[in-house]
Amino acid sequence: LLKNPKTGEPTYTGRQETLDTAYGITYMFGSEKDGEGTFLRYYRNESTADSPFGAPYNHKLRRNSFEGQKLWMLGDKNMLVGGFLWAKESIYENNDGSEMNASATTKAIFAEDDWQLGGRYALKLGTRYEHHSDFGSDVASHISLNKKFGRNTHVYFSWGQAVNNPTLKMRYADTPYMKGNPNLKQEKSQTYTLGAESQLSRKWNVSGSFYWSKVKDALRWVNGYTDPMTLVYVRGYYKNVQTEDRRGLELSTRYRADDRWTIRAAY
């Protein structure tokens, strides 16, 4: 059985030793002139797991990333942000004698223009170009419109595209409980969001939003099972679903009782 189908982590009765590490360095520059959004950053995330007792299991996942961003003020009411990303992810796993060793590289550039329009309207336009070493190139864009009503209330509407790449584990796993699917496609979506936020008083804030998303080639997990005819265990795997509709509602409130205590609730 799998403890977590999304990551492919198996369930063992024996003890497991795990270690997660993350570190990075950021250099800010031009902050006095261009604001705090201009930087260069390198960071590394690593996750290891070892099961010396019970079924042999060894897992190591690494991700090295380098990114940068620059902010330009093109006027009192126009701000442009641009940046880039380079990331390499690699995974090695030995699961009861079945080995997996795979890696992938992602490169991306993006830009976003933030306009403060008249009549208390604000408009954001953005686009991102990404190249994945296995899936090739994709472009995802977004747009949002924000309207202020007085000083403490605003309503916004947004539309955005997104691309979700299947993980290396989804595509290449080869364990007694999970079989990778190398033919998986990228999950691509378009999402519409309508929301509002209001500062009812100095201490009380409320917000809410509703979204509708249309997903193409959605990623879905299929549980493993034992064939009743052959009594052979058929391993779990991921597959693409042609289309999928997702809808969601979020409501939240925050109450600041004093300088030390804040109460939050959300649904």
mmCIF file with all atom_site columns, N, CA, C and O in Angstrom, residues 210-261:
data_model
loop_
_atom_site.group_PDB
_atom_site.id
_atom_site.type_symbol
_atom_site.label_atom_id
_atom_site.label_alt_id
_atom_site.label_comp_id
_atom_site.label_asym_id
_atom_site.label_entity_id
_atom_site.label_seq_id
_atom_site.pdbx_PDB_ins_code
_atom_site.Cartn_x
_atom_site.Cartn_y
_atom_site.Cartn_z
_atom_site.occupancy
_atom_site.B_iso_or_equiv
_atom_site.pdbx_formal_charge
_atom_site.auth_seq_id
_atom_site.auth_comp_id
_atom_site.auth_asym_id
_atom_site.auth_atom_id
_atom_site.pdbx_PDB_model_num
ATOM 1   N N  . PHE A 1 210 ? -14.687 32.984  -4.978  1.00 0.00 ? 210 PHE A N  1
ATOM 2   C CA . PHE A 1 210 ? -15.224 31.816  -5.664  1.00 0.00 ? 210 PHE A CA 1
ATOM 3   C C  . PHE A 1 210 ? -14.432 31.619  -6.951  1.00 0.00 ? 210 PHE A C  1
ATOM 4   O O  . PHE A 1 210 ? -14.132 32.586  -7.649  1.00 0.00 ? 210 PHE A O  1
ATOM 5   N N  . TYR A 1 211 ? -14.062 30.373  -7.251  1.00 0.00 ? 211 TYR A N  1
ATOM 6   C CA . TYR A 1 211 ? -13.324 30.131  -8.487  1.00 0.00 ? 211 TYR A CA 1
ATOM 7   C C  . TYR A 1 211 ? -13.944 28.965  -9.255  1.00 0.00 ? 211 TYR A C  1
ATOM 8   O O  . TYR A 1 211 ? -14.580 28.070  -8.690  1.00 0.00 ? 211 TYR A O  1
ATOM 9   N N  . TRP A 1 212 ? -13.764 29.007  -10.556 1.00 0.00 ? 212 TRP A N  1
ATOM 10  C CA . TRP A 1 212 ? -14.162 27.933  -11.461 1.00 0.00 ? 212 TRP A CA 1
ATOM 11  C C  . TRP A 1 212 ? -13.001 27.660  -12.396 1.00 0.00 ? 212 TRP A C  1
ATOM 12  O O  . TRP A 1 212 ? -12.418 28.576  -12.980 1.00 0.00 ? 212 TRP A O  1
ATOM 13  N N  . SER A 1 213 ? -12.621 26.399  -12.499 1.00 0.00 ? 213 SER A N  1
ATOM 14  C CA . SER A 1 213 ? -11.455 26.022  -13.282 1.00 0.00 ? 213 SER A CA 1
ATOM 15  C C  . SER A 1 213 ? -11.810 24.903  -14.249 1.00 0.00 ? 213 SER A C  1
ATOM 16  O O  . SER A 1 213 ? -12.500 23.943  -13.880 1.00 0.00 ? 213 SER A O  1
ATOM 17  N N  . LYS A 1 214 ? -11.358 25.039  -15.486 1.00 0.00 ? 214 LYS A N  1
ATOM 18  C CA . LYS A 1 214 ? -11.504 24.010  -16.512 1.00 0.00 ? 214 LYS A CA 1
ATOM 19  C C  . LYS A 1 214 ? -10.133 23.392  -16.748 1.00 0.00 ? 214 LYS A C  1
ATOM 20  O O  . LYS A 1 214 ? -9.189  24.094  -17.139 1.00 0.00 ? 214 LYS A O  1
ATOM 21  N N  . VAL A 1 215 ? -10.000 22.092  -16.486 1.00 0.00 ? 215 VAL A N  1
ATOM 22  C CA . VAL A 1 215 ? -8.702  21.427  -16.537 1.00 0.00 ? 215 VAL A CA 1
ATOM 23  C C  . VAL A 1 215 ? -8.685  20.415  -17.674 1.00 0.00 ? 215 VAL A C  1
ATOM 24  O O  . VAL A 1 215 ? -9.609  19.590  -17.808 1.00 0.00 ? 215 VAL A O  1
ATOM 25  N N  . LYS A 1 216 ? -7.646  20.477  -18.482 1.00 0.00 ? 216 LYS A N  1
ATOM 26  C CA . LYS A 1 216 ? -7.442  19.519  -19.565 1.00 0.00 ? 216 LYS A CA 1
ATOM 27  C C  . LYS A 1 216 ? -6.326  18.555  -19.167 1.00 0.00 ? 216 LYS A C  1
ATOM 28  O O  . LYS A 1 216 ? -5.297  18.966  -18.648 1.00 0.00 ? 216 LYS A O  1
ATOM 29  N N  . ASP A 1 217 ? -6.531  17.273  -19.429 1.00 0.00 ? 217 ASP A N  1
ATOM 30  C CA . ASP A 1 217 ? -5.566  16.222  -19.078 1.00 0.00 ? 217 ASP A CA 1
ATOM 31  C C  . ASP A 1 217 ? -5.245  16.242  -17.583 1.00 0.00 ? 217 ASP A C  1
ATOM 32  O O  . ASP A 1 217 ? -4.083  16.178  -17.170 1.00 0.00 ? 217 ASP A O  1
ATOM 33  N N  . ALA A 1 218 ? -6.294  16.332  -16.753 1.00 0.00 ? 218 ALA A N  1
ATOM 34  C CA . ALA A 1 218 ? -6.109  16.356  -15.301 1.00 0.00 ? 218 ALA A CA 1
ATOM 35  C C  . ALA A 1 218 ? -5.441  15.068  -14.830 1.00 0.00 ? 218 ALA A C  1
ATOM 36  O O  . ALA A 1 218 ? -5.720  13.970  -15.332 1.00 0.00 ? 218 ALA A O  1
ATOM 37  N N  . LEU A 1 219 ? -4.543  15.186  -13.858 1.00 0.00 ? 219 LEU A N  1
ATOM 38  C CA . LEU A 1 219 ? -3.832  14.039  -13.304 1.00 0.00 ? 219 LEU A CA 1
ATOM 39  C C  . LEU A 1 219 ? -4.686  13.386  -12.216 1.00 0.00 ? 219 LEU A C  1
ATOM 40  O O  . LEU A 1 219 ? -5.152  14.062  -11.300 1.00 0.00 ? 219 LEU A O  1
ATOM 41  N N  . ARG A 1 220 ? -4.861  12.074  -12.310 1.00 0.00 ? 220 ARG A N  1
ATOM 42  C CA . ARG A 1 220 ? -5.696  11.365  -11.343 1.00 0.00 ? 220 ARG A CA 1
ATOM 43  C C  . ARG A 1 220 ? -5.022  10.051  -10.948 1.00 0.00 ? 220 ARG A C  1
ATOM 44  O O  . ARG A 1 220 ? -4.497  9.327   -11.786 1.00 0.00 ? 220 ARG A O  1
ATOM 45  N N  . TRP A 1 221 ? -5.046  9.763   -9.637  1.00 0.00 ? 221 TRP A N  1
ATOM 46  C CA . TRP A 1 221 ? -4.454  8.539   -9.100  1.00 0.00 ? 221 TRP A CA 1
ATOM 47  C C  . TRP A 1 221 ? -5.450  7.387   -9.172  1.00 0.00 ? 221 TRP A C  1
ATOM 48  O O  . TRP A 1 221 ? -6.625  7.540   -8.843  1.00 0.00 ? 221 TRP A O  1
ATOM 49  N N  . VAL A 1 222 ? -4.970  6.210   -9.615  1.00 0.00 ? 222 VAL A N  1
ATOM 50  C CA . VAL A 1 222 ? -5.766  4.983   -9.664  1.00 0.00 ? 222 VAL A CA 1
ATOM 51  C C  . VAL A 1 222 ? -5.193  4.024   -8.629  1.00 0.00 ? 222 VAL A C  1
ATOM 52  O O  . VAL A 1 222 ? -4.021  3.638   -8.716  1.00 0.00 ? 222 VAL A O  1
ATOM 53  N N  . ASN A 1 223 ? -5.993  3.651   -7.639  1.00 0.00 ? 223 ASN A N  1
ATOM 54  C CA . ASN A 1 223 ? -5.526  2.772   -6.574  1.00 0.00 ? 223 ASN A CA 1
ATOM 55  C C  . ASN A 1 223 ? -5.155  1.390   -7.103  1.00 0.00 ? 223 ASN A C  1
ATOM 56  O O  . ASN A 1 223 ? -5.789  0.865   -8.030  1.00 0.00 ? 223 ASN A O  1
ATOM 57  N N  . GLY A 1 224 ? -4.136  0.792   -6.490  1.00 0.00 ? 224 GLY A N  1
ATOM 58  C CA . GLY A 1 224 ? -3.798  -0.582  -6.806  1.00 0.00 ? 224 GLY A CA 1
ATOM 59  C C  . GLY A 1 224 ? -4.846  -1.537  -6.258  1.00 0.00 ? 224 GLY A C  1
ATOM 60  O O  . GLY A 1 224 ? -5.582  -1.208  -5.323  1.00 0.00 ? 224 GLY A O  1
ATOM 61  N N  . TYR A 1 225 ? -4.908  -2.745  -6.817  1.00 0.00 ? 225 TYR A N  1
ATOM 62  C CA . TYR A 1 225 ? -5.898  -3.719  -6.376  1.00 0.00 ? 225 TYR A CA 1
ATOM 63  C C  . TYR A 1 225 ? -5.407  -5.135  -6.707  1.00 0.00 ? 225 TYR A C  1
ATOM 64  O O  . TYR A 1 225 ? -4.510  -5.335  -7.535  1.00 0.00 ? 225 TYR A O  1
ATOM 65  N N  . THR A 1 226 ? -5.993  -6.105  -6.063  1.00 0.00 ? 226 THR A N  1
ATOM 66  C CA . THR A 1 226 ? -5.687  -7.509  -6.325  1.00 0.00 ? 226 THR A CA 1
ATOM 67  C C  . THR A 1 226 ? -6.730  -8.080  -7.275  1.00 0.00 ? 226 THR A C  1
ATOM 68  O O  . THR A 1 226 ? -7.931  -8.052  -6.985  1.00 0.00 ? 226 THR A O  1
ATOM 69  N N  . ASP A 1 227 ? -6.268  -8.562  -8.414  1.00 0.00 ? 227 ASP A N  1
ATOM 70  C CA . ASP A 1 227 ? -7.176  -9.130  -9.403  1.00 0.00 ? 227 ASP A CA 1
ATOM 71  C C  . ASP A 1 227 ? -7.852  -10.368 -8.815  1.00 0.00 ? 227 ASP A C  1
ATOM 72  O O  . ASP A 1 227 ? -7.168  -11.328 -8.426  1.00 0.00 ? 227 ASP A O  1
ATOM 73  N N  . PRO A 1 228 ? -9.192  -10.386 -8.743  1.00 0.00 ? 228 PRO A N  1
ATOM 74  C CA . PRO A 1 228 ? -9.874  -11.528 -8.113  1.00 0.00 ? 228 PRO A CA 1
ATOM 75  C C  . PRO A 1 228 ? -9.737  -12.836 -8.898  1.00 0.00 ? 228 PRO A C  1
ATOM 76  O O  . PRO A 1 228 ? -9.900  -13.921 -8.332  1.00 0.00 ? 228 PRO A O  1
ATOM 77  N N  . MET A 1 229 ? -9.423  -12.738 -10.190 1.00 0.00 ? 229 MET A N  1
ATOM 78  C CA . MET A 1 229 ? -9.304  -13.946 -11.005 1.00 0.00 ? 229 MET A CA 1
ATOM 79  C C  . MET A 1 229 ? -7.911  -14.565 -10.875 1.00 0.00 ? 229 MET A C  1
ATOM 80  O O  . MET A 1 229 ? -7.771  -15.772 -10.710 1.00 0.00 ? 229 MET A O  1
ATOM 81  N N  . THR A 1 230 ? -6.876  -13.719 -10.958 1.00 0.00 ? 230 THR A N  1
ATOM 82  C CA . THR A 1 230 ? -5.508  -14.229 -10.937 1.00 0.00 ? 230 THR A CA 1
ATOM 83  C C  . THR A 1 230 ? -4.852  -14.090 -9.577  1.00 0.00 ? 230 THR A C  1
ATOM 84  O O  . THR A 1 230 ? -3.780  -14.661 -9.345  1.00 0.00 ? 230 THR A O  1
ATOM 85  N N  . LEU A 1 231 ? -5.465  -13.314 -8.682  1.00 0.00 ? 231 LEU A N  1
ATOM 86  C CA . LEU A 1 231 ? -4.906  -13.011 -7.360  1.00 0.00 ? 231 LEU A CA 1
ATOM 87  C C  . LEU A 1 231 ? -3.554  -12.301 -7.448  1.00 0.00 ? 231 LEU A C  1
ATOM 88  O O  . LEU A 1 231 ? -2.762  -12.309 -6.507  1.00 0.00 ? 231 LEU A O  1
ATOM 89  N N  . VAL A 1 232 ? -3.308  -11.663 -8.605  1.00 0.00 ? 232 VAL A N  1
ATOM 90  C CA . VAL A 1 232 ? -2.089  -10.890 -8.805  1.00 0.00 ? 232 VAL A CA 1
ATOM 91  C C  . VAL A 1 232 ? -2.372  -9.429  -8.474  1.00 0.00 ? 232 VAL A C  1
ATOM 92  O O  . VAL A 1 232 ? -3.419  -8.880  -8.873  1.00 0.00 ? 232 VAL A O  1
ATOM 93  N N  . TYR A 1 233 ? -1.460  -8.784  -7.757  1.00 0.00 ? 233 TYR A N  1
ATOM 94  C CA . TYR A 1 233 ? -1.651  -7.380  -7.374  1.00 0.00 ? 233 TYR A CA 1
ATOM 95  C C  . TYR A 1 233 ? -1.325  -6.465  -8.556  1.00 0.00 ? 233 TYR A C  1
ATOM 96  O O  . TYR A 1 233 ? -0.232  -6.530  -9.128  1.00 0.00 ? 233 TYR A O  1
ATOM 97  N N  . VAL A 1 234 ? -2.281  -5.648  -8.941  1.00 0.00 ? 234 VAL A N  1
ATOM 98  C CA . VAL A 1 234 ? -2.092  -4.664  -10.012 1.00 0.00 ? 234 VAL A CA 1
ATOM 99  C C  . VAL A 1 234 ? -1.704  -3.346  -9.345  1.00 0.00 ? 234 VAL A C  1
ATOM 100 O O  . VAL A 1 234 ? -2.464  -2.791  -8.541  1.00 0.00 ? 234 VAL A O  1
ATOM 101 N N  . ARG A 1 235 ? -0.531  -2.848  -9.661  1.00 0.00 ? 235 ARG A N  1
ATOM 102 C CA . ARG A 1 235 ? -0.002  -1.661  -8.986  1.00 0.00 ? 235 ARG A CA 1
ATOM 103 C C  . ARG A 1 235 ? -0.768  -0.391  -9.339  1.00 0.00 ? 235 ARG A C  1
ATOM 104 O O  . ARG A 1 235 ? -1.316  -0.268  -10.438 1.00 0.00 ? 235 ARG A O  1
ATOM 105 N N  . GLY A 1 236 ? -0.804  0.556   -8.389  1.00 0.00 ? 236 GLY A N  1
ATOM 106 C CA . GLY A 1 236 ? -1.439  1.835   -8.630  1.00 0.00 ? 236 GLY A CA 1
ATOM 107 C C  . GLY A 1 236 ? -0.628  2.678   -9.601  1.00 0.00 ? 236 GLY A C  1
ATOM 108 O O  . GLY A 1 236 ? 0.582   2.498   -9.756  1.00 0.00 ? 236 GLY A O  1
ATOM 109 N N  . TYR A 1 237 ? -1.295  3.632   -10.246 1.00 0.00 ? 237 TYR A N  1
ATOM 110 C CA . TYR A 1 237 ? -0.621  4.466   -11.236 1.00 0.00 ? 237 TYR A CA 1
ATOM 111 C C  . TYR A 1 237 ? -1.420  5.754   -11.429 1.00 0.00 ? 237 TYR A C  1
ATOM 112 O O  . TYR A 1 237 ? -2.572  5.873   -11.008 1.00 0.00 ? 237 TYR A O  1
ATOM 113 N N  . TYR A 1 238 ? -0.793  6.727   -12.073 1.00 0.00 ? 238 TYR A N  1
ATOM 114 C CA . TYR A 1 238 ? -1.457  7.974   -12.448 1.00 0.00 ? 238 TYR A CA 1
ATOM 115 C C  . TYR A 1 238 ? -1.867  7.909   -13.907 1.00 0.00 ? 238 TYR A C  1
ATOM 116 O O  . TYR A 1 238 ? -1.184  7.301   -14.738 1.00 0.00 ? 238 TYR A O  1
ATOM 117 N N  . LYS A 1 239 ? -2.998  8.573   -14.200 1.00 0.00 ? 239 LYS A N  1
ATOM 118 C CA . LYS A 1 239 ? -3.463  8.672   -15.575 1.00 0.00 ? 239 LYS A CA 1
ATOM 119 C C  . LYS A 1 239 ? -3.984  10.087  -15.814 1.00 0.00 ? 239 LYS A C  1
ATOM 120 O O  . LYS A 1 239 ? -4.214  10.849  -14.868 1.00 0.00 ? 239 LYS A O  1
ATOM 121 N N  . ASN A 1 240 ? -4.184  10.415  -17.090 1.00 0.00 ? 240 ASN A N  1
ATOM 122 C CA . ASN A 1 240 ? -4.778  11.700  -17.457 1.00 0.00 ? 240 ASN A CA 1
ATOM 123 C C  . ASN A 1 240 ? -6.267  11.530  -17.706 1.00 0.00 ? 240 ASN A C  1
ATOM 124 O O  . ASN A 1 240 ? -6.694  10.571  -18.355 1.00 0.00 ? 240 ASN A O  1
ATOM 125 N N  . VAL A 1 241 ? -7.045  12.465  -17.171 1.00 0.00 ? 241 VAL A N  1
ATOM 126 C CA . VAL A 1 241 ? -8.469  12.538  -17.451 1.00 0.00 ? 241 VAL A CA 1
ATOM 127 C C  . VAL A 1 241 ? -8.667  13.638  -18.479 1.00 0.00 ? 241 VAL A C  1
ATOM 128 O O  . VAL A 1 241 ? -8.104  14.731  -18.346 1.00 0.00 ? 241 VAL A O  1
ATOM 129 N N  . GLN A 1 242 ? -9.459  13.381  -19.510 1.00 0.00 ? 242 GLN A N  1
ATOM 130 C CA . GLN A 1 242 ? -9.544  14.304  -20.647 1.00 0.00 ? 242 GLN A CA 1
ATOM 131 C C  . GLN A 1 242 ? -9.903  15.723  -20.211 1.00 0.00 ? 242 GLN A C  1
ATOM 132 O O  . GLN A 1 242 ? -9.231  16.678  -20.560 1.00 0.00 ? 242 GLN A O  1
ATOM 133 N N  . THR A 1 243 ? -10.984 15.876  -19.457 1.00 0.00 ? 243 THR A N  1
ATOM 134 C CA . THR A 1 243 ? -11.368 17.201  -18.950 1.00 0.00 ? 243 THR A CA 1
ATOM 135 C C  . THR A 1 243 ? -11.906 17.052  -17.535 1.00 0.00 ? 243 THR A C  1
ATOM 136 O O  . THR A 1 243 ? -12.439 15.997  -17.157 1.00 0.00 ? 243 THR A O  1
ATOM 137 N N  . GLU A 1 244 ? -11.806 18.134  -16.778 1.00 0.00 ? 244 GLU A N  1
ATOM 138 C CA . GLU A 1 244 ? -12.284 18.125  -15.405 1.00 0.00 ? 244 GLU A CA 1
ATOM 139 C C  . GLU A 1 244 ? -12.681 19.541  -15.008 1.00 0.00 ? 244 GLU A C  1
ATOM 140 O O  . GLU A 1 244 ? -11.951 20.491  -15.277 1.00 0.00 ? 244 GLU A O  1
ATOM 141 N N  . ASP A 1 245 ? -13.841 19.675  -14.388 1.00 0.00 ? 245 ASP A N  1
ATOM 142 C CA . ASP A 1 245 ? -14.294 20.966  -13.872 1.00 0.00 ? 245 ASP A CA 1
ATOM 143 C C  . ASP A 1 245 ? -14.061 21.007  -12.371 1.00 0.00 ? 245 ASP A C  1
ATOM 144 O O  . ASP A 1 245 ? -14.408 20.057  -11.654 1.00 0.00 ? 245 ASP A O  1
ATOM 145 N N  . ARG A 1 246 ? -13.493 22.106  -11.896 1.00 0.00 ? 246 ARG A N  1
ATOM 146 C CA . ARG A 1 246 ? -13.266 22.286  -10.465 1.00 0.00 ? 246 ARG A CA 1
ATOM 147 C C  . ARG A 1 246 ? -13.881 23.610  -10.035 1.00 0.00 ? 246 ARG A C  1
ATOM 148 O O  . ARG A 1 246 ? -13.721 24.624  -10.696 1.00 0.00 ? 246 ARG A O  1
ATOM 149 N N  . ARG A 1 247 ? -14.581 23.570  -8.927  1.00 0.00 ? 247 ARG A N  1
ATOM 150 C CA . ARG A 1 247 ? -15.182 24.779  -8.367  1.00 0.00 ? 247 ARG A CA 1
ATOM 151 C C  . ARG A 1 247 ? -14.838 24.863  -6.893  1.00 0.00 ? 247 ARG A C  1
ATOM 152 O O  . ARG A 1 247 ? -14.808 23.838  -6.203  1.00 0.00 ? 247 ARG A O  1
ATOM 153 N N  . GLY A 1 248 ? -14.610 26.070  -6.407  1.00 0.00 ? 248 GLY A N  1
ATOM 154 C CA . GLY A 1 248 ? -14.246 26.218  -5.008  1.00 0.00 ? 248 GLY A CA 1
ATOM 155 C C  . GLY A 1 248 ? -14.722 27.534  -4.433  1.00 0.00 ? 248 GLY A C  1
ATOM 156 O O  . GLY A 1 248 ? -14.883 28.531  -5.151  1.00 0.00 ? 248 GLY A O  1
ATOM 157 N N  . LEU A 1 249 ? -14.966 27.529  -3.141  1.00 0.00 ? 249 LEU A N  1
ATOM 158 C CA . LEU A 1 249 ? -15.394 28.710  -2.404  1.00 0.00 ? 249 LEU A CA 1
ATOM 159 C C  . LEU A 1 249 ? -14.537 28.841  -1.167  1.00 0.00 ? 249 LEU A C  1
ATOM 160 O O  . LEU A 1 249 ? -14.283 27.850  -0.466  1.00 0.00 ? 249 LEU A O  1
ATOM 161 N N  . GLU A 1 250 ? -14.071 30.047  -0.884  1.00 0.00 ? 250 GLU A N  1
ATOM 162 C CA . GLU A 1 250 ? -13.262 30.290  0.312   1.00 0.00 ? 250 GLU A CA 1
ATOM 163 C C  . GLU A 1 250 ? -13.792 31.508  1.054   1.00 0.00 ? 250 GLU A C  1
ATOM 164 O O  . GLU A 1 250 ? -13.995 32.574  0.462   1.00 0.00 ? 250 GLU A O  1
ATOM 165 N N  . LEU A 1 251 ? -14.020 31.340  2.352   1.00 0.00 ? 251 LEU A N  1
ATOM 166 C CA . LEU A 1 251 ? -14.458 32.417  3.228   1.00 0.00 ? 251 LEU A CA 1
ATOM 167 C C  . LEU A 1 251 ? -13.493 32.481  4.408   1.00 0.00 ? 251 LEU A C  1
ATOM 168 O O  . LEU A 1 251 ? -13.128 31.443  4.975   1.00 0.00 ? 251 LEU A O  1
ATOM 169 N N  . SER A 1 252 ? -13.088 33.679  4.777   1.00 0.00 ? 252 SER A N  1
ATOM 170 C CA . SER A 1 252 ? -12.171 33.808  5.901   1.00 0.00 ? 252 SER A CA 1
ATOM 171 C C  . SER A 1 252 ? -12.424 35.116  6.648   1.00 0.00 ? 252 SER A C  1
ATOM 172 O O  . SER A 1 252 ? -12.958 36.083  6.083   1.00 0.00 ? 252 SER A O  1
ATOM 173 N N  . THR A 1 253 ? -12.042 35.119  7.910   1.00 0.00 ? 253 THR A N  1
ATOM 174 C CA . THR A 1 253 ? -12.151 36.315  8.739   1.00 0.00 ? 253 THR A CA 1
ATOM 175 C C  . THR A 1 253 ? -10.972 36.369  9.701   1.00 0.00 ? 253 THR A C  1
ATOM 176 O O  . THR A 1 253 ? -10.422 35.327  10.092  1.00 0.00 ? 253 THR A O  1
ATOM 177 N N  . ARG A 1 254 ? -10.577 37.557  10.058  1.00 0.00 ? 254 ARG A N  1
ATOM 178 C CA . ARG A 1 254 ? -9.453  37.760  10.979  1.00 0.00 ? 254 ARG A CA 1
ATOM 179 C C  . ARG A 1 254 ? -9.827  38.850  11.970  1.00 0.00 ? 254 ARG A C  1
ATOM 180 O O  . ARG A 1 254 ? -10.292 39.929  11.567  1.00 0.00 ? 254 ARG A O  1
ATOM 181 N N  . TYR A 1 255 ? -9.642  38.551  13.249  1.00 0.00 ? 255 TYR A N  1
ATOM 182 C CA . TYR A 1 255 ? -9.952  39.523  14.296  1.00 0.00 ? 255 TYR A CA 1
ATOM 183 C C  . TYR A 1 255 ? -8.707  39.733  15.153  1.00 0.00 ? 255 TYR A C  1
ATOM 184 O O  . TYR A 1 255 ? -8.162  38.788  15.714  1.00 0.00 ? 255 TYR A O  1
ATOM 185 N N  . ARG A 1 256 ? -8.260  40.976  15.202  1.00 0.00 ? 256 ARG A N  1
ATOM 186 C CA . ARG A 1 256 ? -7.067  41.315  15.979  1.00 0.00 ? 256 ARG A CA 1
ATOM 187 C C  . ARG A 1 256 ? -7.517  41.851  17.342  1.00 0.00 ? 256 ARG A C  1
ATOM 188 O O  . ARG A 1 256 ? -7.931  43.016  17.473  1.00 0.00 ? 256 ARG A O  1
ATOM 189 N N  . ALA A 1 257 ? -7.460  40.982  18.355  1.00 0.00 ? 257 ALA A N  1
ATOM 190 C CA . ALA A 1 257 ? -7.943  41.352  19.677  1.00 0.00 ? 257 ALA A CA 1
ATOM 191 C C  . ALA A 1 257 ? -7.085  42.442  20.310  1.00 0.00 ? 257 ALA A C  1
ATOM 192 O O  . ALA A 1 257 ? -7.603  43.400  20.894  1.00 0.00 ? 257 ALA A O  1
ATOM 193 N N  . ASP A 1 258 ? -5.759  42.283  20.208  1.00 0.00 ? 258 ASP A N  1
ATOM 194 C CA . ASP A 1 258 ? -4.830  43.304  20.701  1.00 0.00 ? 258 ASP A CA 1
ATOM 195 C C  . ASP A 1 258 ? -3.494  43.080  20.005  1.00 0.00 ? 258 ASP A C  1
ATOM 196 O O  . ASP A 1 258 ? -3.409  42.346  19.034  1.00 0.00 ? 258 ASP A O  1
ATOM 197 N N  . ASP A 1 259 ? -2.442  43.711  20.514  1.00 0.00 ? 259 ASP A N  1
ATOM 198 C CA . ASP A 1 259 ? -1.142  43.609  19.857  1.00 0.00 ? 259 ASP A CA 1
ATOM 199 C C  . ASP A 1 259 ? -0.547  42.204  19.953  1.00 0.00 ? 259 ASP A C  1
ATOM 200 O O  . ASP A 1 259 ? 0.375   41.878  19.212  1.00 0.00 ? 259 ASP A O  1
ATOM 201 N N  . ARG A 1 260 ? -1.058  41.374  20.841  1.00 0.00 ? 260 ARG A N  1
ATOM 202 C CA . ARG A 1 260 ? -0.483  40.048  21.040  1.00 0.00 ? 260 ARG A CA 1
ATOM 203 C C  . ARG A 1 260 ? -1.347  38.916  20.481  1.00 0.00 ? 260 ARG A C  1
ATOM 204 O O  . ARG A 1 260 ? -0.833  37.853  20.177  1.00 0.00 ? 260 ARG A O  1
ATOM 205 N N  . TRP A 1 261 ? -2.652  39.139  20.342  1.00 0.00 ? 261 TRP A N  1
ATOM 206 C CA . TRP A 1 261 ? -3.543  38.054  19.974  1.00 0.00 ? 261 TRP A CA 1
ATOM 207 C C  . TRP A 1 261 ? -4.334  38.374  18.706  1.00 0.00 ? 261 TRP A C  1
ATOM 208 O O  . TRP A 1 261 ? -4.912  39.425  18.571  1.00 0.00 ? 261 TRP A O  1
#
